[in-house]
mmCIF file of C-alpha atoms in Angstrom:
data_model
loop_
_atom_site.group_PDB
_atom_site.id
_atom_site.type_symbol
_atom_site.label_atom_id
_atom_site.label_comp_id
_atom_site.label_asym_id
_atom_site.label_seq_id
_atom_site.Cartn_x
_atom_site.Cartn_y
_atom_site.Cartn_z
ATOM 1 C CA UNK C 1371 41.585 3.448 -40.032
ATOM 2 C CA UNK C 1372 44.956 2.791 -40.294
ATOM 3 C CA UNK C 1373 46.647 6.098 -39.597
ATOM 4 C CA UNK C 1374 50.293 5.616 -41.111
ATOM 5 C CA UNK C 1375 48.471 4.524 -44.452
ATOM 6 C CA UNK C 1376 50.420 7.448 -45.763
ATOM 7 C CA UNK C 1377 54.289 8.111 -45.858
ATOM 8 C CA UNK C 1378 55.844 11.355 -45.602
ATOM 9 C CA UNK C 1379 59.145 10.945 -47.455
ATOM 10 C CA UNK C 1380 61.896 13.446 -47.548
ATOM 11 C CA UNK C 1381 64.775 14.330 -50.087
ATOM 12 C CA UNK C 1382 67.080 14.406 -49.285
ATOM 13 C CA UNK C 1383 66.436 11.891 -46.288
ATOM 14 C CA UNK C 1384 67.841 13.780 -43.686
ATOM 15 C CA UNK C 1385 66.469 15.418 -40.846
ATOM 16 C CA UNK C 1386 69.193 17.643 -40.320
ATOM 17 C CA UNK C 1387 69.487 20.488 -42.635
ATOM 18 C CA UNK C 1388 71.779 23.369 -43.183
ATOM 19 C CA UNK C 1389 69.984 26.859 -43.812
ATOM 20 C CA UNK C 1390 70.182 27.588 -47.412
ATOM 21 C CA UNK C 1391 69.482 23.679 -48.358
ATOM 22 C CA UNK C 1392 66.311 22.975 -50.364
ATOM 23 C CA UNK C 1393 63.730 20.366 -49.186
ATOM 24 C CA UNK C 1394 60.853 17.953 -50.940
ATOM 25 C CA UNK C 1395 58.424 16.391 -49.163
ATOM 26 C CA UNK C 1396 55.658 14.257 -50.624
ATOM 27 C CA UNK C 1397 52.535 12.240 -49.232
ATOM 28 C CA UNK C 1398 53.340 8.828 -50.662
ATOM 29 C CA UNK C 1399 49.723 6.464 -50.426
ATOM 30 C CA UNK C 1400 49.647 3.150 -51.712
ATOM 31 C CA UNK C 1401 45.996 3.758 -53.323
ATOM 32 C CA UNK C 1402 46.173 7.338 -54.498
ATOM 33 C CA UNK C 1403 48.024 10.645 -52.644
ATOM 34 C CA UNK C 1404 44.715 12.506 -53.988
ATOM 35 C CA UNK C 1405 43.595 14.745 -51.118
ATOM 36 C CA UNK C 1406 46.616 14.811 -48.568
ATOM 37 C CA UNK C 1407 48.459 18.038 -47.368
ATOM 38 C CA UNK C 1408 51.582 18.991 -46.058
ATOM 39 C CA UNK C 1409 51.203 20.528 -42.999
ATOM 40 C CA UNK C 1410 54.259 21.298 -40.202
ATOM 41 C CA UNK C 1411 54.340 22.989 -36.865
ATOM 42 C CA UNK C 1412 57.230 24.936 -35.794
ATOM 43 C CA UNK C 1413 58.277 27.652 -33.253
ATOM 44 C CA UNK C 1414 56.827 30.405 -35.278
ATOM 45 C CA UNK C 1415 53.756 28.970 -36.370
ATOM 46 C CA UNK C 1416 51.351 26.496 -35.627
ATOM 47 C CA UNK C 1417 49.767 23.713 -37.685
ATOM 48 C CA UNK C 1418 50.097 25.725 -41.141
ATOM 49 C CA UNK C 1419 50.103 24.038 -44.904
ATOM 50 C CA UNK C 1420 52.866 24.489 -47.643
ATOM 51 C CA UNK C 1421 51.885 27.306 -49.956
ATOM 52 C CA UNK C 1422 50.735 29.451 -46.424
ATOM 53 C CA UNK C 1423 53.622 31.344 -46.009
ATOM 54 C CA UNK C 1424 56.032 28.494 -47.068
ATOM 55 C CA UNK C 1425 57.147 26.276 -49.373
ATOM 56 C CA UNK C 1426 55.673 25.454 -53.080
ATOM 57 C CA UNK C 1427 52.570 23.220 -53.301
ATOM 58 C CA UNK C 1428 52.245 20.736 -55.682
ATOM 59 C CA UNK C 1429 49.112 18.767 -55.395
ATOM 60 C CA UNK C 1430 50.734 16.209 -52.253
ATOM 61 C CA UNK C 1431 54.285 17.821 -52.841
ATOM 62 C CA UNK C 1432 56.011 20.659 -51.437
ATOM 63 C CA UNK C 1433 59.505 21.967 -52.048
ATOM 64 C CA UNK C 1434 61.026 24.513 -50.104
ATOM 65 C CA UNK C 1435 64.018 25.849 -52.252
ATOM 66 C CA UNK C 1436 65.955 27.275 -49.393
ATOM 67 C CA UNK C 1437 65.245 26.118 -46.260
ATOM 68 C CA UNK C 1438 65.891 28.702 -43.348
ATOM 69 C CA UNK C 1439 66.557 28.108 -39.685
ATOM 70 C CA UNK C 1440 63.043 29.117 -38.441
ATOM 71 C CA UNK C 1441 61.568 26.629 -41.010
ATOM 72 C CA UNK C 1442 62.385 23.762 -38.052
ATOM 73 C CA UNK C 1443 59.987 21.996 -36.981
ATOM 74 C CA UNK C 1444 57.307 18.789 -36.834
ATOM 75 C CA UNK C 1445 56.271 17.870 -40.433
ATOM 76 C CA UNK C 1446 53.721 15.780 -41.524
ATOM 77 C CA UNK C 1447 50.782 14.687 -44.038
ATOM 78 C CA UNK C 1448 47.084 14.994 -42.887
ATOM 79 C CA UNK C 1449 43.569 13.927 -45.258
ATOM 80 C CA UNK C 1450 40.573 15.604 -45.709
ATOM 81 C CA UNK C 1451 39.383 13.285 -42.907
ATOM 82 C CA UNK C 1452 41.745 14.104 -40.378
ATOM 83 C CA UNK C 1453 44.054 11.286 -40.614
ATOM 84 C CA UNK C 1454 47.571 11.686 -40.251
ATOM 85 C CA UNK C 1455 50.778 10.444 -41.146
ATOM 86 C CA UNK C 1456 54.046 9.572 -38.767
ATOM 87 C CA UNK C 1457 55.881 13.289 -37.609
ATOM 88 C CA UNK C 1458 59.546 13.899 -38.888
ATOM 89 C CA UNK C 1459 61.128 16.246 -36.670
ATOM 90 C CA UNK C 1460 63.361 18.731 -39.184
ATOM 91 C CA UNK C 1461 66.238 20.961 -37.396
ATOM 92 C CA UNK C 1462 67.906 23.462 -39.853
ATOM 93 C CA UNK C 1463 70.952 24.740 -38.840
ATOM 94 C CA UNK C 1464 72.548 28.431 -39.144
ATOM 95 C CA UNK C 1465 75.397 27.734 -36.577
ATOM 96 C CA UNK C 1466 76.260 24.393 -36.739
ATOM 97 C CA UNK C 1467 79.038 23.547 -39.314
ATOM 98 C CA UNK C 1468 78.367 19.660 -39.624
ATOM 99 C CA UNK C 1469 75.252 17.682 -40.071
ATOM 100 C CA UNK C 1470 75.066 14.174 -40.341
ATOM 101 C CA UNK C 1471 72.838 12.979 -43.261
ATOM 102 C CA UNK C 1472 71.078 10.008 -42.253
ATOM 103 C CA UNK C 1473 67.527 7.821 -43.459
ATOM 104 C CA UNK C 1474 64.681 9.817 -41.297
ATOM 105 C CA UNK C 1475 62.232 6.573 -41.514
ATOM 106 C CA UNK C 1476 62.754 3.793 -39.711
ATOM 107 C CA UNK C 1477 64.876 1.215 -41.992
ATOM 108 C CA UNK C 1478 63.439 -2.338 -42.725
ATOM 109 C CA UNK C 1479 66.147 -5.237 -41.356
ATOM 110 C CA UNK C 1480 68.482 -6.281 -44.565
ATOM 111 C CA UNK C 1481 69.062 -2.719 -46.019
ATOM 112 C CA UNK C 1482 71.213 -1.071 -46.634
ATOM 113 C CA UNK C 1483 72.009 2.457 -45.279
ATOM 114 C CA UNK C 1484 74.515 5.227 -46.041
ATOM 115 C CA UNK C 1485 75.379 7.915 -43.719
ATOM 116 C CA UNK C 1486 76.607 11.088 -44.823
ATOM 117 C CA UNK C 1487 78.637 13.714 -42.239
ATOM 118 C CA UNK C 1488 78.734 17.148 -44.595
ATOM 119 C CA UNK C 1489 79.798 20.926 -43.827
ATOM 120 C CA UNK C 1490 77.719 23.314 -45.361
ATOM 121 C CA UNK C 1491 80.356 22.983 -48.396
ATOM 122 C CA UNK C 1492 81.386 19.772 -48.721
ATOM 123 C CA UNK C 1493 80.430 16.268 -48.391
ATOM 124 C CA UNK C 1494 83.652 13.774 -48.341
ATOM 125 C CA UNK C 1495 86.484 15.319 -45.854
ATOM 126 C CA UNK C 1496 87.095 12.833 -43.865
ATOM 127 C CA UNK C 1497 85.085 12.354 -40.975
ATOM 128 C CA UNK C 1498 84.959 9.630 -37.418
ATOM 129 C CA UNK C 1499 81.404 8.596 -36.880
ATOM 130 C CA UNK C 1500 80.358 7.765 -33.465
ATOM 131 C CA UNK C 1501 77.080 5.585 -31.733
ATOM 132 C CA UNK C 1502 76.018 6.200 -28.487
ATOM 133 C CA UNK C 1503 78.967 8.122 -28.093
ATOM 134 C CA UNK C 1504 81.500 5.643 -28.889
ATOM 135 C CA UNK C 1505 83.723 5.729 -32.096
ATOM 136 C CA UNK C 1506 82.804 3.079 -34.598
ATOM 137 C CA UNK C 1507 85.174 4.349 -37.718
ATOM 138 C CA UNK C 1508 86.777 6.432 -39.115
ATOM 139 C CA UNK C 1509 86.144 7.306 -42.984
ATOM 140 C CA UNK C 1510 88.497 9.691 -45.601
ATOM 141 C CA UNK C 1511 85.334 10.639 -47.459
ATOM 142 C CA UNK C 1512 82.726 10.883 -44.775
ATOM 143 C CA UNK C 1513 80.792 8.455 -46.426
ATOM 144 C CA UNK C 1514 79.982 5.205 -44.099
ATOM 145 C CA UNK C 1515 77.727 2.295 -45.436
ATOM 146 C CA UNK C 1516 75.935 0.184 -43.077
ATOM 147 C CA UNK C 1517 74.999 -3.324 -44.757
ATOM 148 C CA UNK C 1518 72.381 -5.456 -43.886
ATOM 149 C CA UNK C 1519 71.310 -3.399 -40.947
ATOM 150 C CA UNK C 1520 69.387 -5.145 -38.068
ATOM 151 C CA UNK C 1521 67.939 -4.278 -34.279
ATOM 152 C CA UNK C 1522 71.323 -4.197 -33.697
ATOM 153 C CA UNK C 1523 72.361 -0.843 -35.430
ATOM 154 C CA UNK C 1524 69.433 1.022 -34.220
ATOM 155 C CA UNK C 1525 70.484 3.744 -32.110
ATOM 156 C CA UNK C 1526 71.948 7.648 -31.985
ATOM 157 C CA UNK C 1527 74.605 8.399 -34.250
ATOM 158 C CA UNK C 1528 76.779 11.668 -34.616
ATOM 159 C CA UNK C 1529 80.048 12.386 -36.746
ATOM 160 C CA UNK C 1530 82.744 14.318 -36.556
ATOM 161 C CA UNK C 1531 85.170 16.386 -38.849
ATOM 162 C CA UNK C 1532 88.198 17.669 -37.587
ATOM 163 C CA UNK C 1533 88.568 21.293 -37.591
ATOM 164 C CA UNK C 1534 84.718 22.051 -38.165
ATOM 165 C CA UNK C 1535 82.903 20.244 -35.667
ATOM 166 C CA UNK C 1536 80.718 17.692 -34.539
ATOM 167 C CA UNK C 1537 76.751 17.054 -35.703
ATOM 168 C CA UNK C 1538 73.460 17.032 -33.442
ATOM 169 C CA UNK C 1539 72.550 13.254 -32.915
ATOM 170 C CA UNK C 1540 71.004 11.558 -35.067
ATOM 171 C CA UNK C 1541 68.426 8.745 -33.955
ATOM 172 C CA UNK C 1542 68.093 5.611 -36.248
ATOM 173 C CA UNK C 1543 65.766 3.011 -36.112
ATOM 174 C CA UNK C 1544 65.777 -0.235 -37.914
ATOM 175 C CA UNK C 1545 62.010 -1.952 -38.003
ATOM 176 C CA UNK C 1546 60.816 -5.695 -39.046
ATOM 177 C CA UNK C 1547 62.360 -8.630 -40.851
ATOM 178 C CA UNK C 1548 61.950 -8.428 -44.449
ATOM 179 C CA UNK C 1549 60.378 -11.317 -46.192
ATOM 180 C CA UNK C 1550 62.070 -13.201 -48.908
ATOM 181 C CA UNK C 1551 60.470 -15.565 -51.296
ATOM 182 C CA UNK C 1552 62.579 -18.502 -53.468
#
């Protein structure tokens, strides 16, 4: 059984969140997302489903409409069966004054990728964005597209925006050559 036969997609895709944010998640199956559940695991709580104490169900959905600090945590889908989708780690910040928003699934060689550094109250001061500690540019709206990405951008990324602060480390990976057909 092929246990990532299921996708747990996030929006937005971002694994760092500020409190107050809202969150969807969905179990996204190629045949049918009949019979999947959101489940998560954080410090409070072990291995609960949305609609326990958290979030909104809606059949394989679940929106959180304000996410709080304590909601951080492993997320992920799991069948009737058993089987399970990949994890996405989700921190939610009450302290930290910049996040960087960035694709929480690995990204397929030849996309396209936008990453987003944001205060809890605005999304295009101008920010430097850094990987593996090193600055890579600096951008007046704190909006940076990658094109075309390849092995080659995979890595940890952070931004910063001067006079707030800089965000928890991001980790992107970049999977597989897509195929293209004349």
């Amino acid at each position: 059984m092929d246990i990532f036969s299921t996708r747990l997609t996030l929006s937005p895709s971002s694994s760092q969140m500020f409190e107050g944010d809202s969150l969807s998640l969905s179990c996204e199956e190629d045949d049918s997302s009949a019979g999947w559940t959101l489940r998560r695991n954080t410090t409070r709580r072990q291995r609960t489903q949305c609609g326990a104490g958290w979030g909104t169900s809606a059949g394989s959905s679940c929106k959180i409409s304000y996410i709080f600090p304590w909601d951080s945590g492993v997320y992920w889908c799991e069948s009737r069966e058993g089987a399970t989708s990949q994890s996405i780690n989700i921190t939610v910040s009450g302290k930290m004054t910049v996040i960087l928003q960035s694709p929480v699934l690995p990204v397929m060689e030849g996309e396209n990728i936008t990453l987003i550094c944001r205060t809890q109250t605005s999304s295009d001061l101008p920010a430097d964005f850094y990987k593996h500690g090193s600055l890579i540019i600096h951008r007046p709206t704190g909006h940076v597209t990658i094109l075309h990405v390849s092995k080659a951008d995979e890595g940890v990324y952070r931004c910063n925006i001067r006079g707030h602060g800089e965000s928890p480390p991001s980790w992107i990976s970049v999977t597989g050559q897509q195929l293209h057909f004349d």
